JSON list of C-alpha atoms and ligand atoms in Angstrom, two decimals:
[
{"chain": "A", "resi": 205, "resn": "MET", "atom": "CA", "xyz": [152.00, 41.22, -81.33]},
{"chain": "A", "resi": 206, "resn": "ALA", "atom": "CA", "xyz": [149.45, 44.25, -81.09]},
{"chain": "A", "resi": 207, "resn": "ALA", "atom": "CA", "xyz": [150.83, 47.93, -80.53]},
{"chain": "A", "resi": 208, "resn": "PRO", "atom": "CA", "xyz": [150.34, 49.29, -77.14]},
{"chain": "A", "resi": 209, "resn": "LEU", "atom": "CA", "xyz": [147.24, 51.61, -76.93]},
{"chain": "A", "resi": 210, "resn": "THR", "atom": "CA", "xyz": [147.64, 55.40, -76.88]},
{"chain": "A", "resi": 211, "resn": "PRO", "atom": "CA", "xyz": [145.12, 58.02, -75.61]},
{"chain": "A", "resi": 212, "resn": "ALA", "atom": "CA", "xyz": [144.30, 58.50, -79.43]},
{"chain": "A", "resi": 213, "resn": "ASP", "atom": "CA", "xyz": [142.75, 54.78, -79.32]},
{"chain": "A", "resi": 214, "resn": "SER", "atom": "CA", "xyz": [140.10, 55.66, -76.29]},
{"chain": "A", "resi": 215, "resn": "PRO", "atom": "CA", "xyz": [136.89, 55.69, -77.45]},
{"chain": "A", "resi": 216, "resn": "VAL", "atom": "CA", "xyz": [136.04, 58.52, -75.17]},
{"chain": "A", "resi": 217, "resn": "ALA", "atom": "CA", "xyz": [136.71, 61.84, -76.55]},
{"chain": "A", "resi": 218, "resn": "THR", "atom": "CA", "xyz": [140.06, 63.76, -75.08]},
{"chain": "A", "resi": 219, "resn": "PRO", "atom": "CA", "xyz": [138.78, 67.01, -73.43]},
{"chain": "A", "resi": 220, "resn": "SER", "atom": "CA", "xyz": [140.13, 70.25, -74.61]},
{"chain": "A", "resi": 221, "resn": "PRO", "atom": "CA", "xyz": [143.11, 71.70, -72.77]},
{"chain": "A", "resi": 222, "resn": "GLY", "atom": "CA", "xyz": [142.19, 73.73, -69.51]},
{"chain": "A", "resi": 223, "resn": "TRP", "atom": "CA", "xyz": [138.72, 71.81, -68.89]},
{"chain": "A", "resi": 224, "resn": "THR", "atom": "CA", "xyz": [139.68, 71.66, -65.14]},
{"chain": "A", "resi": 225, "resn": "ARG", "atom": "CA", "xyz": [139.47, 75.30, -64.77]},
{"chain": "A", "resi": 226, "resn": "ARG", "atom": "CA", "xyz": [136.24, 75.98, -66.35]},
{"chain": "A", "resi": 227, "resn": "LEU", "atom": "CA", "xyz": [132.99, 75.54, -64.90]},
{"chain": "A", "resi": 228, "resn": "PRO", "atom": "CA", "xyz": [130.04, 74.23, -66.80]},
{"chain": "A", "resi": 229, "resn": "LYS", "atom": "CA", "xyz": [127.07, 76.34, -67.36]},
{"chain": "A", "resi": 230, "resn": "ASP", "atom": "CA", "xyz": [124.88, 74.74, -64.86]},
{"chain": "A", "resi": 231, "resn": "GLU", "atom": "CA", "xyz": [127.54, 75.02, -62.08]},
{"chain": "A", "resi": 232, "resn": "ARG", "atom": "CA", "xyz": [127.87, 78.80, -62.98]},
{"chain": "A", "resi": 233, "resn": "VAL", "atom": "CA", "xyz": [124.03, 78.92, -62.88]},
{"chain": "A", "resi": 234, "resn": "PHE", "atom": "CA", "xyz": [124.03, 77.11, -59.80]},
{"chain": "A", "resi": 235, "resn": "LEU", "atom": "CA", "xyz": [126.60, 79.66, -58.23]},
{"chain": "A", "resi": 236, "resn": "TRP", "atom": "CA", "xyz": [124.86, 82.74, -59.07]},
{"chain": "A", "resi": 237, "resn": "LEU", "atom": "CA", "xyz": [121.51, 81.57, -57.83]},
{"chain": "A", "resi": 238, "resn": "LEU", "atom": "CA", "xyz": [123.58, 80.55, -54.49]},
{"chain": "A", "resi": 239, "resn": "ALA", "atom": "CA", "xyz": [124.91, 84.25, -54.38]},
{"chain": "A", "resi": 240, "resn": "VAL", "atom": "CA", "xyz": [121.56, 85.77, -54.94]},
{"chain": "A", "resi": 241, "resn": "SER", "atom": "CA", "xyz": [120.00, 83.68, -52.42]},
{"chain": "A", "resi": 242, "resn": "VAL", "atom": "CA", "xyz": [122.45, 84.58, -49.93]},
{"chain": "A", "resi": 243, "resn": "ALA", "atom": "CA", "xyz": [122.31, 88.18, -50.75]},
{"chain": "A", "resi": 244, "resn": "ALA", "atom": "CA", "xyz": [118.34, 88.04, -50.42]},
{"chain": "A", "resi": 245, "resn": "MET", "atom": "CA", "xyz": [118.41, 86.28, -47.18]},
{"chain": "A", "resi": 246, "resn": "THR", "atom": "CA", "xyz": [120.88, 88.56, -45.85]},
{"chain": "A", "resi": 247, "resn": "ALA", "atom": "CA", "xyz": [118.96, 91.73, -46.79]},
{"chain": "A", "resi": 248, "resn": "PHE", "atom": "CA", "xyz": [115.62, 90.23, -45.41]},
{"chain": "A", "resi": 249, "resn": "THR", "atom": "CA", "xyz": [117.14, 89.39, -41.93]},
{"chain": "A", "resi": 250, "resn": "ILE", "atom": "CA", "xyz": [118.42, 92.90, -41.65]},
{"chain": "A", "resi": 251, "resn": "ALA", "atom": "CA", "xyz": [115.38, 94.47, -42.61]},
{"chain": "A", "resi": 252, "resn": "TRP", "atom": "CA", "xyz": [113.26, 92.11, -40.39]},
{"chain": "A", "resi": 253, "resn": "VAL", "atom": "CA", "xyz": [115.37, 92.94, -37.23]},
{"chain": "A", "resi": 254, "resn": "ALA", "atom": "CA", "xyz": [115.34, 96.66, -38.06]},
{"chain": "A", "resi": 255, "resn": "GLY", "atom": "CA", "xyz": [111.68, 96.68, -38.61]},
{"chain": "A", "resi": 256, "resn": "PHE", "atom": "CA", "xyz": [110.46, 93.88, -36.10]},
{"chain": "A", "resi": 257, "resn": "GLY", "atom": "CA", "xyz": [113.31, 93.12, -34.01]},
{"chain": "A", "resi": 258, "resn": "ASP", "atom": "CA", "xyz": [112.20, 94.73, -30.75]},
{"chain": "A", "resi": 259, "resn": "GLN", "atom": "CA", "xyz": [112.80, 91.67, -28.81]},
{"chain": "A", "resi": 260, "resn": "ASN", "atom": "CA", "xyz": [113.39, 91.67, -25.23]},
{"chain": "A", "resi": 261, "resn": "ALA", "atom": "CA", "xyz": [116.81, 89.76, -24.61]},
{"chain": "A", "resi": 262, "resn": "PRO", "atom": "CA", "xyz": [117.63, 88.86, -21.18]},
{"chain": "A", "resi": 263, "resn": "ASP", "atom": "CA", "xyz": [119.01, 91.88, -19.21]},
{"chain": "A", "resi": 264, "resn": "ARG", "atom": "CA", "xyz": [121.14, 89.77, -16.89]},
{"chain": "A", "resi": 265, "resn": "SER", "atom": "CA", "xyz": [122.35, 86.53, -15.89]},
{"chain": "A", "resi": 266, "resn": "VAL", "atom": "CA", "xyz": [123.46, 85.25, -12.56]},
{"chain": "A", "resi": 267, "resn": "VAL", "atom": "CA", "xyz": [125.28, 82.00, -11.71]},
{"chain": "A", "resi": 268, "resn": "VAL", "atom": "CA", "xyz": [123.28, 79.62, -9.47]},
{"chain": "A", "resi": 269, "resn": "THR", "atom": "CA", "xyz": [123.51, 75.84, -8.80]},
{"chain": "A", "resi": 270, "resn": "PRO", "atom": "CA", "xyz": [120.48, 73.66, -9.55]},
{"chain": "A", "resi": 271, "resn": "ASP", "atom": "CA", "xyz": [119.73, 73.04, -6.03]},
{"chain": "A", "resi": 272, "resn": "GLU", "atom": "CA", "xyz": [119.65, 76.74, -4.98]},
{"chain": "A", "resi": 273, "resn": "PHE", "atom": "CA", "xyz": [117.53, 77.64, -7.85]},
{"chain": "A", "resi": 274, "resn": "ARG", "atom": "CA", "xyz": [115.08, 74.67, -7.38]},
{"chain": "A", "resi": 275, "resn": "ALA", "atom": "CA", "xyz": [114.82, 75.89, -3.56]},
{"chain": "A", "resi": 276, "resn": "THR", "atom": "CA", "xyz": [114.08, 79.53, -4.55]},
{"chain": "A", "resi": 277, "resn": "VAL", "atom": "CA", "xyz": [111.38, 78.45, -7.03]},
{"chain": "A", "resi": 278, "resn": "GLY", "atom": "CA", "xyz": [109.94, 76.20, -4.58]},
{"chain": "A", "resi": 279, "resn": "ALA", "atom": "CA", "xyz": [109.62, 78.87, -1.84]},
{"chain": "A", "resi": 280, "resn": "PHE", "atom": "CA", "xyz": [108.28, 81.39, -4.75]},
{"chain": "A", "resi": 281, "resn": "ALA", "atom": "CA", "xyz": [105.68, 78.95, -5.79]},
{"chain": "A", "resi": 282, "resn": "GLU", "atom": "CA", "xyz": [104.47, 78.12, -2.30]},
{"chain": "A", "resi": 283, "resn": "LYS", "atom": "CA", "xyz": [104.33, 81.80, -1.38]},
{"chain": "A", "resi": 284, "resn": "TYR", "atom": "CA", "xyz": [101.93, 82.65, -4.26]},
{"chain": "A", "resi": 285, "resn": "GLN", "atom": "CA", "xyz": [100.29, 79.68, -5.29]},
{"chain": "A", "resi": 286, "resn": "GLY", "atom": "CA", "xyz": [96.39, 79.82, -5.67]},
{"chain": "A", "resi": 287, "resn": "GLU", "atom": "CA", "xyz": [93.81, 77.29, -5.42]},
{"chain": "A", "resi": 288, "resn": "ASP", "atom": "CA", "xyz": [94.20, 76.80, -9.14]},
{"chain": "A", "resi": 289, "resn": "GLY", "atom": "CA", "xyz": [97.54, 75.42, -8.62]},
{"chain": "A", "resi": 290, "resn": "ARG", "atom": "CA", "xyz": [99.03, 78.35, -10.35]},
{"chain": "A", "resi": 291, "resn": "VAL", "atom": "CA", "xyz": [101.12, 81.08, -9.05]},
{"chain": "A", "resi": 292, "resn": "HIS", "atom": "CA", "xyz": [99.72, 84.55, -9.11]},
{"chain": "A", "resi": 293, "resn": "VAL", "atom": "CA", "xyz": [102.57, 86.96, -9.18]},
{"chain": "A", "resi": 294, "resn": "PRO", "atom": "CA", "xyz": [101.76, 90.28, -7.47]},
{"chain": "A", "resi": 295, "resn": "PRO", "atom": "CA", "xyz": [103.15, 93.13, -9.76]},
{"chain": "A", "resi": 296, "resn": "GLY", "atom": "CA", "xyz": [106.37, 94.31, -8.72]},
{"chain": "A", "resi": 297, "resn": "THR", "atom": "CA", "xyz": [107.46, 91.07, -7.71]},
{"chain": "A", "resi": 298, "resn": "GLU", "atom": "CA", "xyz": [110.14, 88.90, -9.22]},
{"chain": "A", "resi": 299, "resn": "ALA", "atom": "CA", "xyz": [108.84, 85.89, -10.70]},
{"chain": "A", "resi": 300, "resn": "TYR", "atom": "CA", "xyz": [110.77, 82.59, -11.18]},
{"chain": "A", "resi": 301, "resn": "MET", "atom": "CA", "xyz": [110.46, 79.87, -13.67]},
{"chain": "A", "resi": 302, "resn": "MET", "atom": "CA", "xyz": [112.31, 76.73, -13.87]},
{"chain": "A", "resi": 303, "resn": "ALA", "atom": "CA", "xyz": [113.08, 74.46, -17.10]},
{"chain": "A", "resi": 304, "resn": "GLN", "atom": "CA", "xyz": [113.48, 70.99, -16.16]},
{"chain": "A", "resi": 305, "resn": "ARG", "atom": "CA", "xyz": [113.04, 68.02, -18.33]},
{"chain": "A", "resi": 306, "resn": "TYR", "atom": "CA", "xyz": [109.98, 68.05, -19.33]},
{"chain": "A", "resi": 307, "resn": "ALA", "atom": "CA", "xyz": [108.25, 70.76, -18.24]},
{"chain": "A", "resi": 308, "resn": "PHE", "atom": "CA", "xyz": [108.61, 74.57, -16.98]},
{"chain": "A", "resi": 309, "resn": "PHE", "atom": "CA", "xyz": [107.59, 75.37, -13.53]},
{"chain": "A", "resi": 310, "resn": "PRO", "atom": "CA", "xyz": [105.25, 76.98, -12.15]},
{"chain": "A", "resi": 311, "resn": "GLU", "atom": "CA", "xyz": [102.31, 78.42, -14.34]},
{"chain": "A", "resi": 312, "resn": "LEU", "atom": "CA", "xyz": [102.56, 81.89, -13.63]},
{"chain": "A", "resi": 313, "resn": "VAL", "atom": "CA", "xyz": [99.39, 84.33, -13.84]},
{"chain": "A", "resi": 314, "resn": "LEU", "atom": "CA", "xyz": [100.51, 87.91, -14.44]},
{"chain": "A", "resi": 315, "resn": "LYS", "atom": "CA", "xyz": [98.46, 91.13, -14.84]},
{"chain": "A", "resi": 316, "resn": "ALA", "atom": "CA", "xyz": [98.22, 92.97, -18.14]},
{"chain": "A", "resi": 317, "resn": "GLY", "atom": "CA", "xyz": [100.14, 96.24, -18.50]},
{"chain": "A", "resi": 318, "resn": "GLU", "atom": "CA", "xyz": [102.29, 95.43, -15.50]},
{"chain": "A", "resi": 319, "resn": "PRO", "atom": "CA", "xyz": [106.11, 95.16, -15.73]},
{"chain": "A", "resi": 320, "resn": "TYR", "atom": "CA", "xyz": [107.51, 91.89, -14.58]},
{"chain": "A", "resi": 321, "resn": "THR", "atom": "CA", "xyz": [111.07, 90.35, -14.12]},
{"chain": "A", "resi": 322, "resn": "ILE", "atom": "CA", "xyz": [110.92, 86.73, -14.43]},
{"chain": "A", "resi": 323, "resn": "LYS", "atom": "CA", "xyz": [114.05, 84.56, -13.54]},
{"chain": "A", "resi": 324, "resn": "ILE", "atom": "CA", "xyz": [114.57, 81.65, -15.70]},
{"chain": "A", "resi": 325, "resn": "ALA", "atom": "CA", "xyz": [117.07, 78.59, -15.18]},
{"chain": "A", "resi": 326, "resn": "SER", "atom": "CA", "xyz": [117.36, 75.05, -16.00]},
{"chain": "A", "resi": 327, "resn": "THR", "atom": "CA", "xyz": [117.97, 72.61, -13.53]},
{"chain": "A", "resi": 328, "resn": "ASP", "atom": "CA", "xyz": [119.47, 69.98, -15.73]},
{"chain": "A", "resi": 329, "resn": "VAL", "atom": "CA", "xyz": [120.12, 70.34, -19.30]},
{"chain": "A", "resi": 330, "resn": "LEU", "atom": "CA", "xyz": [120.14, 73.05, -22.07]},
{"chain": "A", "resi": 331, "resn": "HIS", "atom": "CA", "xyz": [116.56, 74.16, -22.90]},
{"chain": "A", "resi": 332, "resn": "GLY", "atom": "CA", "xyz": [114.81, 76.90, -25.05]},
{"chain": "A", "resi": 333, "resn": "TRP", "atom": "CA", "xyz": [112.17, 79.07, -23.69]},
{"chain": "A", "resi": 334, "resn": "SER", "atom": "CA", "xyz": [109.87, 80.28, -26.39]},
{"chain": "A", "resi": 335, "resn": "LEU", "atom": "CA", "xyz": [106.98, 82.49, -26.27]},
{"chain": "A", "resi": 336, "resn": "VAL", "atom": "CA", "xyz": [105.26, 83.96, -29.24]},
{"chain": "A", "resi": 337, "resn": "GLY", "atom": "CA", "xyz": [102.04, 86.09, -29.28]},
{"chain": "A", "resi": 338, "resn": "GLY", "atom": "CA", "xyz": [100.20, 88.85, -27.12]},
{"chain": "A", "resi": 339, "resn": "GLY", "atom": "CA", "xyz": [102.67, 91.45, -28.48]},
{"chain": "A", "resi": 340, "resn": "GLN", "atom": "CA", "xyz": [105.65, 89.43, -27.17]},
{"chain": "A", "resi": 341, "resn": "ASN", "atom": "CA", "xyz": [108.29, 87.60, -29.40]},
{"chain": "A", "resi": 342, "resn": "LEU", "atom": "CA", "xyz": [110.49, 85.80, -26.93]},
{"chain": "A", "resi": 343, "resn": "ASN", "atom": "CA", "xyz": [112.95, 83.19, -27.60]},
{"chain": "A", "resi": 344, "resn": "LEU", "atom": "CA", "xyz": [115.81, 82.42, -25.01]},
{"chain": "A", "resi": 345, "resn": "GLU", "atom": "CA", "xyz": [118.32, 79.53, -24.52]},
{"chain": "A", "resi": 346, "resn": "VAL", "atom": "CA", "xyz": [117.95, 78.47, -20.98]},
{"chain": "A", "resi": 347, "resn": "ALA", "atom": "CA", "xyz": [121.16, 77.15, -19.77]},
{"chain": "A", "resi": 348, "resn": "PRO", "atom": "CA", "xyz": [121.85, 75.07, -16.47]},
{"chain": "A", "resi": 349, "resn": "ASN", "atom": "CA", "xyz": [123.48, 76.94, -13.64]},
{"chain": "A", "resi": 350, "resn": "HIS", "atom": "CA", "xyz": [122.53, 80.49, -14.83]},
{"chain": "A", "resi": 351, "resn": "VAL", "atom": "CA", "xyz": [119.44, 82.57, -14.19]},
{"chain": "A", "resi": 352, "resn": "PHE", "atom": "CA", "xyz": [118.32, 84.67, -16.93]},
{"chain": "A", "resi": 353, "resn": "GLU", "atom": "CA", "xyz": [116.42, 87.50, -16.14]},
{"chain": "A", "resi": 354, "resn": "LEU", "atom": "CA", "xyz": [113.69, 88.59, -18.47]},
{"chain": "A", "resi": 355, "resn": "THR", "atom": "CA", "xyz": [111.78, 91.93, -18.24]},
{"chain": "A", "resi": 356, "resn": "LEU", "atom": "CA", "xyz": [108.47, 91.99, -19.85]},
{"chain": "A", "resi": 357, "resn": "THR", "atom": "CA", "xyz": [105.09, 93.79, -19.77]},
{"chain": "A", "resi": 358, "resn": "PRO", "atom": "CA", "xyz": [102.53, 91.50, -20.99]},
{"chain": "A", "resi": 359, "resn": "GLU", "atom": "CA", "xyz": [100.18, 93.62, -23.06]},
{"chain": "A", "resi": 360, "resn": "GLU", "atom": "CA", "xyz": [97.22, 91.48, -23.99]},
{"chain": "A", "resi": 361, "resn": "PRO", "atom": "CA", "xyz": [95.11, 89.38, -21.54]},
{"chain": "A", "resi": 362, "resn": "GLY", "atom": "CA", "xyz": [95.30, 85.73, -22.39]},
{"chain": "A", "resi": 363, "resn": "GLU", "atom": "CA", "xyz": [96.86, 82.48, -21.97]},
{"chain": "A", "resi": 364, "resn": "TYR", "atom": "CA", "xyz": [100.29, 81.94, -23.57]},
{"chain": "A", "resi": 365, "resn": "LEU", "atom": "CA", "xyz": [102.22, 78.93, -24.15]},
{"chain": "A", "resi": 366, "resn": "ILE", "atom": "CA", "xyz": [105.81, 78.39, -23.56]},
{"chain": "A", "resi": 367, "resn": "ILE", "atom": "CA", "xyz": [107.63, 75.66, -25.67]},
{"chain": "A", "resi": 368, "resn": "CYS", "atom": "CA", "xyz": [110.94, 74.36, -25.31]},
{"chain": "A", "resi": 369, "resn": "ASN", "atom": "CA", "xyz": [112.76, 74.95, -28.83]},
{"chain": "A", "resi": 370, "resn": "GLU", "atom": "CA", "xyz": [116.15, 73.46, -27.85]},
{"chain": "A", "resi": 371, "resn": "TYR", "atom": "CA", "xyz": [116.29, 69.77, -28.08]},
{"chain": "A", "resi": 372, "resn": "CYS", "atom": "CA", "xyz": [116.64, 68.31, -24.63]},
{"chain": "A", "resi": 373, "resn": "GLY", "atom": "CA", "xyz": [115.89, 64.58, -24.74]},
{"chain": "A", "resi": 374, "resn": "LEU", "atom": "CA", "xyz": [112.93, 62.01, -25.62]},
{"chain": "A", "resi": 375, "resn": "GLY", "atom": "CA", "xyz": [110.34, 64.17, -24.00]},
{"chain": "A", "resi": 376, "resn": "HIS", "atom": "CA", "xyz": [111.47, 67.48, -25.69]},
{"chain": "A", "resi": 377, "resn": "HIS", "atom": "CA", "xyz": [108.48, 67.80, -27.79]},
{"chain": "A", "resi": 378, "resn": "LEU", "atom": "CA", "xyz": [106.22, 67.53, -24.92]},
{"chain": "A", "resi": 379, "resn": "MET", "atom": "CA", "xyz": [107.86, 70.48, -22.94]},
{"chain": "A", "resi": 380, "resn": "ARG", "atom": "CA", "xyz": [105.66, 73.21, -22.48]},
{"chain": "A", "resi": 381, "resn": "GLY", "atom": "CA", "xyz": [104.66, 75.96, -19.85]},
{"chain": "A", "resi": 382, "resn": "ARG", "atom": "CA", "xyz": [102.12, 78.37, -19.50]},
{"chain": "A", "resi": 383, "resn": "ILE", "atom": "CA", "xyz": [101.89, 82.17, -18.54]},
{"chain": "A", "resi": 384, "resn": "ILE", "atom": "CA", "xyz": [98.21, 83.48, -18.07]},
{"chain": "A", "resi": 385, "resn": "VAL", "atom": "CA", "xyz": [97.66, 87.27, -18.42]},
{"chain": "A", "resi": 386, "resn": "GLU", "atom": "CA", "xyz": [94.75, 88.58, -16.70]},
{"chain": "A", "resi": 387, "resn": "GLU", "atom": "CA", "xyz": [93.23, 91.99, -17.04]},
{"chain": "B", "resi": 698, "resn": "CUA", "atom": "CU1", "xyz": [113.50, 71.21, -23.04]},
{"chain": "B", "resi": 698, "resn": "CUA", "atom": "CU2", "xyz": [113.44, 70.61, -25.36]}
]
């Protein structure tokens, strides 16, 4: 009868005592790289916000029902809609934009150099409202049942695309709107 096997019979070398508490070299390098990346990204973010973070966050938000908001936007659009189907907002007037799967309504025509307040709300699910360019860098989340008031002064004439940057359904990638800034 063979003698029972002991750990000394194992073909695998017995690890030295304390091996569970030591990190192998590649793990230590990885942790250092991780720490350096986190520090670099944190420093970059702080520097970026300090240097370029002059964004127009919404000043105010108001509770509204989807039906109320839809009616308000409809009346606003009807009042100022031009023959081109776009809504020409007189300076000093409050403008509205509705996010609804999968479009932003209406298309607004604004005058360069004039301050506007745009009231934005969703009538269904959470959307994103993102406009980049023309001296603006705006990114909002547009939640249902809340109107966000955005103040902006468009500086450069041009046609600006608004995209939805919050996944809102199968047509999310097609969801867009437009703001036209005229001289
Ligand atoms: Cu609306 Cu994505």
